[in-house]
Amino acid sequence: MPEADTDVLIVGAAPTGLTLARELQLAGVRTIVLERLPEPRVIPKAGGLGGQTLEMLRHRGLLERFEAASGKPPHAAIPLRRLARRLTRLADNPMQAPLLPQPRMESLLEDLARELGAEIRREHELVGLSQDQAAVTTDVRGPAGPYRITARYLVGCDGAHSRVRAMAGIAFPGTTHPEVNRLGSFAMPDSVTLLDDGNYEIAGLGRAPFGYTQTDRGVFAISSYTPTDLGLYTSEEEADPNEYDDEPLTVPEFEESIQRVLGVRIPLREPTRMTRFTFHARHVERYREGRILVAGDAAHLFPSGGVAVNAGMLDAVNLAWKLAAEIGGWAPDRLLDTYHDERHFAGTRTLLHTQAQVARRPGLDSADDALREVVSELLLDEPARHRIGAMIAGADIRYPMPGFGPNALAGTFATAGLAADFLHAGRPVLLDLADRADLRDVARDWADRVELHIVAVDDRPADAVLIRPDGYIARAATVDEPYDTATTGLRKSLTHWFGAAPPVLSRS
Ligand SMILES: Cc1cc2nc3c(=O)[nH]c(=O)nc-3n(C[C@H](O)[C@H](O)[C@H](O)COP(=O)(O)OP(=O)(O)OC[C@H]3O[C@@H](n4cnc5c(N)ncnc54)[C@H](O)[C@@H]3O)c2cc1C
């Protein structure tokens, strides 16, 4: 069989693809990233990183790099609009995020991937692909002309309009909402006056209330944090909501939209922030087709903001170690398929709450307004706030871990207090929390793949925890678990996730 040019070819150098590239390099996998653009796009998208990704970065010892790049104190970057206020009351707000505009976030992710040796080819566009039992063959258009590259696996991290997804024949069912939304912050225009009662006077229109107004043509919203700034928003149905993809919003386009929705032109000053977005709720039917996989926006589109980067980066971390196991030749049966099982489940949860948020868009109808009030009231209760906060952060996911004895921690994400110091290298680890020589003996058979650490903790939650490279607990030996079940369960879990123990090292 001819050798492939690379182990893994990633299409798309944005949050998902760059995270995947670093994770693969960390696991010692040869990786090439193709990106059609010469540099990260400067259009404003995500304004920061939030959710479980922050815990993941902490596990890798990278969180400080992101906080330093941000240079600002963490900010409660929570969607759910007005509910944000309720969630920020949580002592451990799960959506606390370093503010870092997406172009800067992508530059940092690119640096991190390159530091570990990932080859990122900018201005190289994937234009064709085919796969057989052994490899994926791709056609690429680069600055020096067209060429071919083969890879053992290919991952499409190529965004909403993924060609990889289309060429692999992966269906992407769901809904694209017909509204185009425009949002901007400006210095207070001459034609708008903030009134003492918090509402506004707009020249040519008269009084406009603070907040959302439904008009015949759509929704208009107006607000300010200070007397000198103004936030504006429009939402209107358009024939082709995809028409503007990747084109930055301009001030004249925003002025025209306001004129259509409100019936009056507001001459705007230079914006401090301006963005256009549409709502999609789409999810691939499967994350894997043979040797081709998809991740990030190529796999899912959520109809409200703040969570998509988190979801894509978590896809990448879930996938990388499984691909590394395949490439390393020690992957147990179906390991790679658990990428679909686990991340499709997580994507479905994210769709659930983001669709619920769209149903709660203010100003559209009184039933939505009533629902919003009911949910707001429920969120006065701390347990409800915790539950919704964890759901938004993607922290409530519990992956099914095959039995091998009951333990409450299995399938949950290892907390920073337990695991953060041990996952920098992205390898599986067994933390022995109770000086259990019997469990260490079992784990030594996998010494080439699984790190072993003896850790002293107060109030141990388990005697030992086996943690996958993505931070999820594969098995926890319960406190004082008897030798027989503890060792058998651990051996089965090790085999299930990390393959049979290598015969040379095996002592059984
Ligand atoms: C206005 C707006 C605001 C947003 N706000 C937020 C927010 O606040 N929080 C949040 O989490 N998310 C937000 N998002 C969503 C977030 O930007 C996306 O979820 C995120 O960019 C997805 O990352 P990705 O790496 O999966 O894909 P993308 O960022 O779409 O990157 C795909 C990459 O693939 C490249 N590519 C495509 N085709 C090819 C090809 N054939 N060959 C080579 N390269 C190719 C593209 O050039 C691109 O660089 C927002 C999006 C928009 C539009």
XYZ file of C-alpha atoms and ligand atoms in Angstrom:
561
model
C 0.000 0.000 0.000
C 1.604 3.386 -0.971
C 2.210 5.681 1.976
C -0.124 8.681 2.276
C 1.412 12.168 2.110
C 0.114 12.934 5.580
C -1.767 11.197 8.367
C -4.543 13.739 8.722
C -5.526 16.488 6.305
C -7.647 19.231 7.847
C -9.643 21.568 5.617
C -10.169 24.980 7.226
C -7.860 26.977 9.512
C -10.394 28.590 11.851
C -11.235 27.751 15.504
C -12.175 24.120 14.890
C -9.465 23.158 12.383
C -6.676 24.925 14.261
C -7.668 23.327 17.570
C -7.721 19.936 15.895
C -4.301 20.546 14.322
C -2.734 21.325 17.696
C -4.366 18.361 19.403
C -3.184 15.989 16.665
C 0.361 17.341 16.768
C 0.290 16.943 20.547
C -0.540 13.273 19.968
C 2.342 12.956 17.493
C 0.219 12.802 14.325
C 1.491 14.346 11.059
C -1.010 17.037 10.127
C -1.489 19.419 7.208
C -4.115 22.170 7.263
C -5.458 23.647 4.013
C -6.955 27.131 4.174
C -8.162 29.027 1.142
C -7.785 32.486 2.762
C -4.400 34.264 3.052
C -5.068 35.283 6.687
C -7.794 35.083 9.356
C -10.930 36.974 8.344
C -11.405 40.285 10.091
C -15.209 40.311 10.073
C -16.499 40.421 13.635
C -17.876 37.088 14.747
C -17.381 35.578 18.183
C -16.169 38.148 20.703
C -14.664 35.678 23.159
C -14.249 32.124 24.289
C -16.693 30.585 26.686
C -18.099 27.381 28.082
C -16.399 24.060 28.595
C -13.636 25.012 26.137
C -12.156 27.156 28.891
C -11.858 24.103 31.135
C -10.318 22.201 28.245
C -7.742 24.950 27.729
C -7.026 24.877 31.449
C -6.425 21.116 31.212
C -3.919 21.752 28.424
C -2.169 24.532 30.354
C -3.191 27.063 27.692
C -5.826 29.175 29.409
C -3.297 31.770 30.523
C -2.210 32.335 26.907
C -5.818 33.195 25.997
C -6.303 35.404 29.039
C -3.051 37.233 28.276
C -4.091 37.711 24.625
C -7.413 39.083 25.820
C -5.801 41.499 28.264
C -9.223 42.140 29.799
C -10.958 40.631 32.804
C -13.276 37.731 31.959
C -16.690 38.852 30.866
C -20.015 37.093 31.214
C -20.449 36.248 27.534
C -23.778 34.601 27.862
C -26.457 34.305 25.265
C -30.125 34.151 26.291
C -30.126 37.927 26.205
C -31.878 39.311 29.253
C -31.503 36.021 31.076
C -27.804 36.787 31.150
C -28.427 38.892 34.221
C -29.856 35.909 36.030
C -26.965 33.622 35.122
C -24.308 36.141 36.105
C -25.587 35.785 39.669
C -24.049 32.315 39.827
C -20.885 32.205 41.903
C -19.247 30.000 39.256
C -20.820 31.437 36.156
C -20.239 28.727 33.548
C -20.095 31.174 30.677
C -17.454 33.537 32.049
C -15.245 34.224 29.061
C -12.039 36.029 28.149
C -12.982 38.671 25.577
C -11.015 37.921 22.441
C -12.343 38.852 19.005
C -12.395 35.846 16.702
C -9.643 37.033 14.316
C -7.230 37.370 17.278
C -8.415 34.071 18.704
C -7.671 32.404 15.356
C -4.188 33.972 15.187
C -3.386 32.603 18.640
C -4.763 29.152 17.774
C -2.653 29.202 14.618
C 0.482 30.085 16.626
C -0.262 27.250 19.058
C -0.705 24.717 16.241
C 2.456 25.858 14.438
C 4.468 25.757 17.678
C 3.817 22.009 17.756
C 4.739 21.576 14.110
C 1.415 21.665 12.261
C 1.865 22.639 8.602
C -0.719 25.278 7.704
C -0.979 26.006 4.001
C -2.766 29.288 3.428
C -4.197 30.101 -0.029
C -4.604 26.358 -0.657
C -8.183 25.438 -1.472
C -9.631 21.942 -1.507
C -11.527 21.468 -4.779
C -12.079 17.717 -5.010
C -11.831 14.487 -3.058
C -12.353 10.751 -3.243
C -11.684 7.942 -0.772
C -10.978 4.231 -0.769
C -10.206 1.661 1.926
C -6.718 3.040 2.563
C -6.731 6.796 2.048
C -8.430 9.992 0.957
C -7.141 11.608 -2.240
C -7.720 15.315 -2.649
C -7.368 17.908 -5.385
C -6.025 21.206 -4.151
C -5.615 24.597 -5.838
C -2.548 26.386 -4.430
C -0.593 29.534 -5.367
C 1.710 27.454 -7.614
C -1.184 25.678 -9.336
C -3.221 22.525 -8.787
C -1.813 19.473 -6.999
C -2.888 16.254 -5.293
C -2.412 15.224 -1.722
C -3.317 11.955 -0.017
C -4.097 11.471 3.652
C -5.104 8.565 5.835
C -7.980 10.659 7.185
C -9.524 13.983 6.193
C -11.460 16.274 8.514
C -13.717 18.971 7.102
C -13.534 21.962 9.430
C -14.583 24.120 6.517
C -17.575 25.885 7.965
C -21.250 26.277 7.237
C -20.990 25.742 3.481
C -18.590 22.805 3.834
C -17.521 21.332 0.517
C -16.100 18.361 2.360
C -19.539 17.602 3.762
C -21.144 17.949 0.329
C -18.490 15.902 -1.494
C -18.659 13.145 1.148
C -22.425 12.995 0.643
C -23.255 13.806 4.261
C -26.777 15.221 4.624
C -27.227 18.450 6.602
C -30.928 18.649 7.415
C -32.509 21.526 9.316
C -33.842 25.012 8.900
C -32.516 28.349 7.698
C -34.607 31.175 9.094
C -35.557 33.840 6.567
C -34.556 36.807 8.775
C -31.344 38.752 8.284
C -30.263 40.435 11.536
C -28.028 43.503 11.717
C -26.500 44.759 14.932
C -24.199 47.713 15.589
C -22.834 50.135 18.203
C -22.263 53.757 17.229
C -21.499 57.165 18.705
C -24.891 58.843 19.316
C -26.086 60.175 15.908
C -27.207 63.833 15.623
C -30.708 62.738 14.652
C -31.262 60.701 17.859
C -31.785 62.107 21.357
C -31.823 60.045 24.543
C -34.766 61.279 26.642
C -34.855 61.559 30.443
C -37.293 58.645 30.667
C -34.817 56.313 28.879
C -36.657 56.384 25.548
C -35.527 58.156 22.361
C -36.546 60.954 20.019
C -35.671 60.148 16.393
C -35.767 62.977 13.836
C -38.468 62.344 11.228
C -40.149 59.648 13.367
C -40.775 60.996 16.848
C -40.643 58.946 20.016
C -39.120 55.447 19.915
C -39.228 53.224 22.994
C -36.066 51.696 24.494
C -35.779 48.067 23.387
C -37.605 46.174 20.683
C -40.318 47.433 18.362
C -42.196 45.210 15.929
C -42.979 46.996 12.646
C -44.695 45.869 9.430
C -41.276 45.122 7.911
C -39.520 43.444 10.839
C -38.067 44.222 14.250
C -36.121 47.339 15.271
C -34.293 47.743 18.576
C -32.521 50.679 20.189
C -30.555 50.920 23.433
C -27.597 52.713 25.029
C -25.181 52.048 27.881
C -24.213 55.732 28.153
C -25.769 58.999 26.845
C -23.125 59.126 24.099
C -23.409 55.646 22.603
C -26.193 53.910 20.731
C -26.892 50.255 19.994
C -29.137 49.515 17.019
C -30.602 46.280 15.668
C -32.830 45.315 12.784
C -34.295 42.009 11.761
C -36.117 41.592 8.464
C -37.075 38.745 6.197
C -35.081 38.606 2.977
C -35.453 36.384 -0.062
C -31.959 34.895 0.211
C -30.569 35.117 3.754
C -27.325 33.458 2.579
C -26.665 36.161 0.002
C -24.218 38.129 2.192
C -22.036 35.269 3.416
C -18.549 36.461 4.293
C -19.249 40.043 3.131
C -18.753 42.612 5.892
C -21.762 44.739 6.840
C -21.363 48.391 5.801
C -22.845 51.554 7.339
C -24.957 52.373 4.215
C -26.374 48.822 4.233
C -27.340 49.223 7.896
C -28.898 52.661 7.258
C -30.963 51.214 4.410
C -32.136 48.336 6.580
C -33.247 50.783 9.320
C -35.080 52.817 6.699
C -36.918 49.725 5.444
C -37.858 48.471 8.911
C -38.531 51.785 10.686
C -39.477 54.007 7.737
C -36.869 56.659 8.546
C -33.163 57.056 7.751
C -30.796 57.522 10.703
C -27.433 58.831 9.420
C -24.900 56.771 11.385
C -21.402 57.592 12.564
C -18.459 55.190 12.426
C -19.389 52.002 14.280
C -17.437 50.551 17.197
C -18.944 47.169 16.334
C -21.183 46.061 13.517
C -22.285 42.631 12.441
C -24.853 40.771 10.361
C -26.145 37.309 11.119
C -28.793 34.798 10.151
C -30.277 31.919 12.110
C -29.715 28.327 11.057
C -30.581 25.156 12.917
C -28.823 22.356 11.047
C -27.055 19.179 12.091
C -25.293 16.550 9.996
C -26.861 13.111 9.993
C -23.442 11.583 10.624
C -20.054 13.001 11.598
C -18.134 10.285 9.758
C -18.217 8.834 6.271
C -15.415 6.273 6.006
C -12.120 8.145 6.289
C -13.793 11.543 6.097
C -15.080 13.348 9.198
C -16.637 16.728 9.814
C -16.411 19.065 12.816
C -17.460 22.557 13.908
C -19.800 24.612 11.735
C -19.405 21.992 9.010
C -21.296 19.621 11.329
C -23.732 21.922 13.103
C -25.244 25.373 12.887
C -27.034 26.802 15.880
C -29.736 29.434 15.595
C -28.451 31.717 18.336
C -25.043 32.927 19.330
C -22.321 32.488 21.867
C -21.832 28.719 21.778
C -20.702 27.667 18.302
C -16.950 28.157 18.772
C -17.154 26.227 22.036
C -18.979 23.351 20.312
C -16.501 23.221 17.418
C -13.418 23.238 19.628
C -14.900 20.489 21.797
C -15.593 18.428 18.661
C -11.912 18.795 17.787
C -10.665 17.691 21.196
C -13.009 14.694 21.197
C -11.893 13.618 17.726
C -8.132 14.151 17.894
C -7.133 11.394 20.306
C -9.390 8.888 18.549
C -7.755 9.669 15.199
C -4.352 9.434 16.889
C -5.300 5.971 18.178
C -6.235 4.891 14.630
C -3.004 6.271 13.211
C -1.013 4.745 16.089
C -2.539 1.350 15.312
C -3.950 0.747 18.808
C -7.538 1.950 18.375
C -10.080 -0.563 19.592
C -13.036 -1.434 17.363
C -15.535 1.378 16.907
C -13.431 3.947 18.773
C -13.621 6.370 15.848
C -17.376 5.851 15.595
C -17.779 7.079 19.166
C -16.843 10.508 17.781
C -20.202 10.572 15.994
C -22.048 9.027 18.942
C -20.726 11.498 21.487
C -20.584 14.706 19.502
C -23.907 14.173 17.721
C -25.441 13.808 21.165
C -23.691 17.000 22.342
C -24.745 18.868 19.168
C -28.339 17.842 19.697
C -28.246 19.279 23.237
C -26.809 22.544 21.913
C -29.489 22.740 19.245
C -32.086 22.213 21.930
C -31.197 25.267 23.972
C -30.255 27.501 21.037
C -33.599 26.771 19.373
C -35.328 27.534 22.656
C -33.553 30.902 22.626
C -34.821 31.681 19.149
C -38.334 30.913 20.304
C -37.653 33.562 22.918
C -36.625 36.355 20.546
C -38.084 39.525 22.000
C -40.601 41.716 20.257
C -41.907 39.149 17.803
C -45.132 38.174 19.471
C -46.783 38.371 22.822
C -46.681 34.580 23.351
C -42.876 34.709 23.092
C -42.814 37.615 25.515
C -44.942 35.635 27.972
C -42.695 32.579 27.641
C -39.678 34.762 28.314
C -41.222 36.064 31.505
C -42.015 32.534 32.692
C -38.469 31.303 32.012
C -36.987 34.406 33.641
C -39.013 33.696 36.738
C -37.886 30.078 36.857
C -34.304 31.256 36.675
C -34.697 33.077 39.965
C -34.021 29.640 41.478
C -30.326 28.790 41.831
C -30.630 25.099 40.788
C -32.408 26.146 37.588
C -29.715 28.748 36.884
C -27.031 26.099 37.373
C -28.786 23.668 35.101
C -29.306 26.121 32.241
C -25.812 27.558 32.701
C -24.226 24.113 32.439
C -26.350 23.289 29.418
C -25.223 26.434 27.603
C -21.592 25.805 28.543
C -21.800 22.238 27.209
C -20.775 21.138 30.706
C -23.830 18.988 31.396
C -22.834 16.345 28.851
C -22.375 12.887 30.301
C -21.129 10.446 27.709
C -22.243 6.860 28.053
C -19.312 4.817 29.360
C -19.784 1.080 29.098
C -20.678 -0.250 32.554
C -17.861 -2.228 34.147
C -19.257 -1.439 37.565
C -21.353 1.461 38.778
C -19.652 4.771 39.391
C -21.187 8.207 39.446
C -18.186 9.969 37.932
C -17.916 7.846 34.784
C -18.813 9.814 31.657
C -18.478 13.218 33.322
C -15.798 15.815 32.648
C -12.915 15.731 35.132
C -12.856 18.956 37.105
C -9.835 21.232 37.020
C -9.242 20.539 40.727
C -8.767 16.875 39.937
C -7.114 16.728 36.558
C -5.814 20.051 35.279
C -2.161 19.351 36.065
C -2.129 15.967 34.376
C -3.666 16.557 30.961
C -1.177 19.052 29.470
C 0.266 16.345 27.214
C -3.164 15.165 26.059
C -2.533 11.552 27.073
C -4.886 9.213 28.924
C -4.160 9.192 32.657
C -4.938 7.003 35.618
C -4.989 9.030 38.831
C -4.493 6.790 41.823
C -6.104 8.734 44.657
C -5.892 6.012 47.327
C -2.445 4.451 46.868
C -3.957 1.365 45.242
C -1.030 -0.816 44.133
C -3.509 -3.336 42.643
C -4.877 -0.723 40.209
C -1.430 0.603 39.355
C -0.376 -2.942 38.527
C -3.232 -3.255 36.044
C -2.499 0.121 34.435
C 1.205 -0.684 33.979
C 0.241 -3.089 31.195
C -0.794 0.013 29.192
C 2.241 2.063 30.207
C 3.010 3.031 26.596
C -0.374 4.763 26.294
C -1.643 5.624 29.754
C 0.160 7.828 32.275
C 0.006 6.836 35.893
C 0.016 9.376 38.744
C -0.344 8.868 42.460
C -2.204 11.862 43.855
C -3.048 12.760 47.434
C -6.402 14.525 47.795
C -8.569 15.419 50.753
C -11.978 13.856 50.658
C -11.308 11.666 47.628
C -14.295 11.227 45.296
C -13.034 7.797 44.178
C -10.076 5.480 44.707
C -8.863 5.984 41.159
C -10.059 7.731 38.001
C -9.186 6.798 34.446
C -9.375 9.958 32.332
C -9.432 10.096 28.527
C -7.303 12.717 26.746
C -10.402 14.885 26.206
C -10.886 15.154 29.968
C -13.809 12.725 30.298
C -13.710 10.089 33.022
C -13.807 6.607 31.513
C -13.961 4.796 34.849
C -13.829 5.644 38.535
C -13.075 2.996 41.123
C -15.419 3.741 43.988
C -13.979 4.435 47.432
C -12.729 1.129 48.877
C -13.960 -0.804 45.840
C -12.987 -4.471 46.329
C -9.942 -5.805 44.473
C -11.926 -8.055 42.110
C -14.395 -5.573 40.692
C -11.921 -2.666 40.766
C -9.191 -4.464 38.825
C -11.553 -6.234 36.402
C -13.470 -3.036 35.752
C -10.294 -1.039 35.175
C -8.846 -3.669 32.828
C -12.082 -3.714 30.806
C -12.214 0.087 30.596
C -8.569 0.312 29.555
C -9.169 -2.266 26.822
C -12.406 -0.629 25.719
C -10.909 2.843 25.244
C -7.203 2.259 24.696
C -7.082 -1.153 23.042
C -5.591 -4.455 24.100
C -2.455 -4.185 26.250
C 0.648 -4.537 24.069
C 1.781 -8.206 24.229
C 5.432 -7.345 24.917
C 4.582 -5.454 28.072
C 1.712 -7.646 29.157
C 2.408 -9.633 32.260
C -0.838 -11.576 32.370
C -21.852 37.535 12.873
C -21.445 36.316 13.609
C -21.315 36.377 14.989
C -20.948 35.228 15.683
N -20.833 35.310 17.036
C -20.447 34.216 17.710
C -20.265 34.258 19.116
O -20.454 35.286 19.758
N -19.846 33.132 19.744
C -19.616 31.977 19.064
O -19.230 30.975 19.675
N -19.778 31.915 17.738
C -20.182 32.996 17.047
N -20.346 32.924 15.714
C -20.137 31.640 15.048
C -18.643 31.351 14.885
O -18.037 32.420 14.204
C -18.498 30.045 14.108
O -19.203 29.045 14.815
C -17.044 29.619 13.982
O -16.313 30.497 13.154
C -16.982 28.214 13.391
O -15.658 27.824 13.320
P -15.191 26.701 12.306
O -13.716 26.612 12.472
O -15.987 25.464 12.540
O -15.606 27.219 10.862
P -15.327 28.617 10.126
O -14.972 29.677 11.104
O -16.461 28.856 9.213
O -14.029 28.317 9.273
C -14.022 27.511 8.138
C -12.704 27.761 7.422
O -12.604 26.862 6.311
C -12.085 27.570 5.205
N -12.518 26.866 3.998
C -13.781 26.674 3.556
N -13.799 25.939 2.443
C -12.503 25.649 2.158
C -11.868 24.905 1.115
N -12.587 24.298 0.143
N -10.519 24.805 1.121
C -9.780 25.401 2.111
N -10.341 26.122 3.112
C -11.686 26.234 3.143
C -12.706 28.957 5.355
O -11.981 29.930 4.626
C -12.616 29.164 6.852
O -11.422 29.755 7.252
C -20.712 34.032 14.988
C -20.818 33.987 13.599
C -21.188 35.114 12.917
C -21.313 35.045 11.420
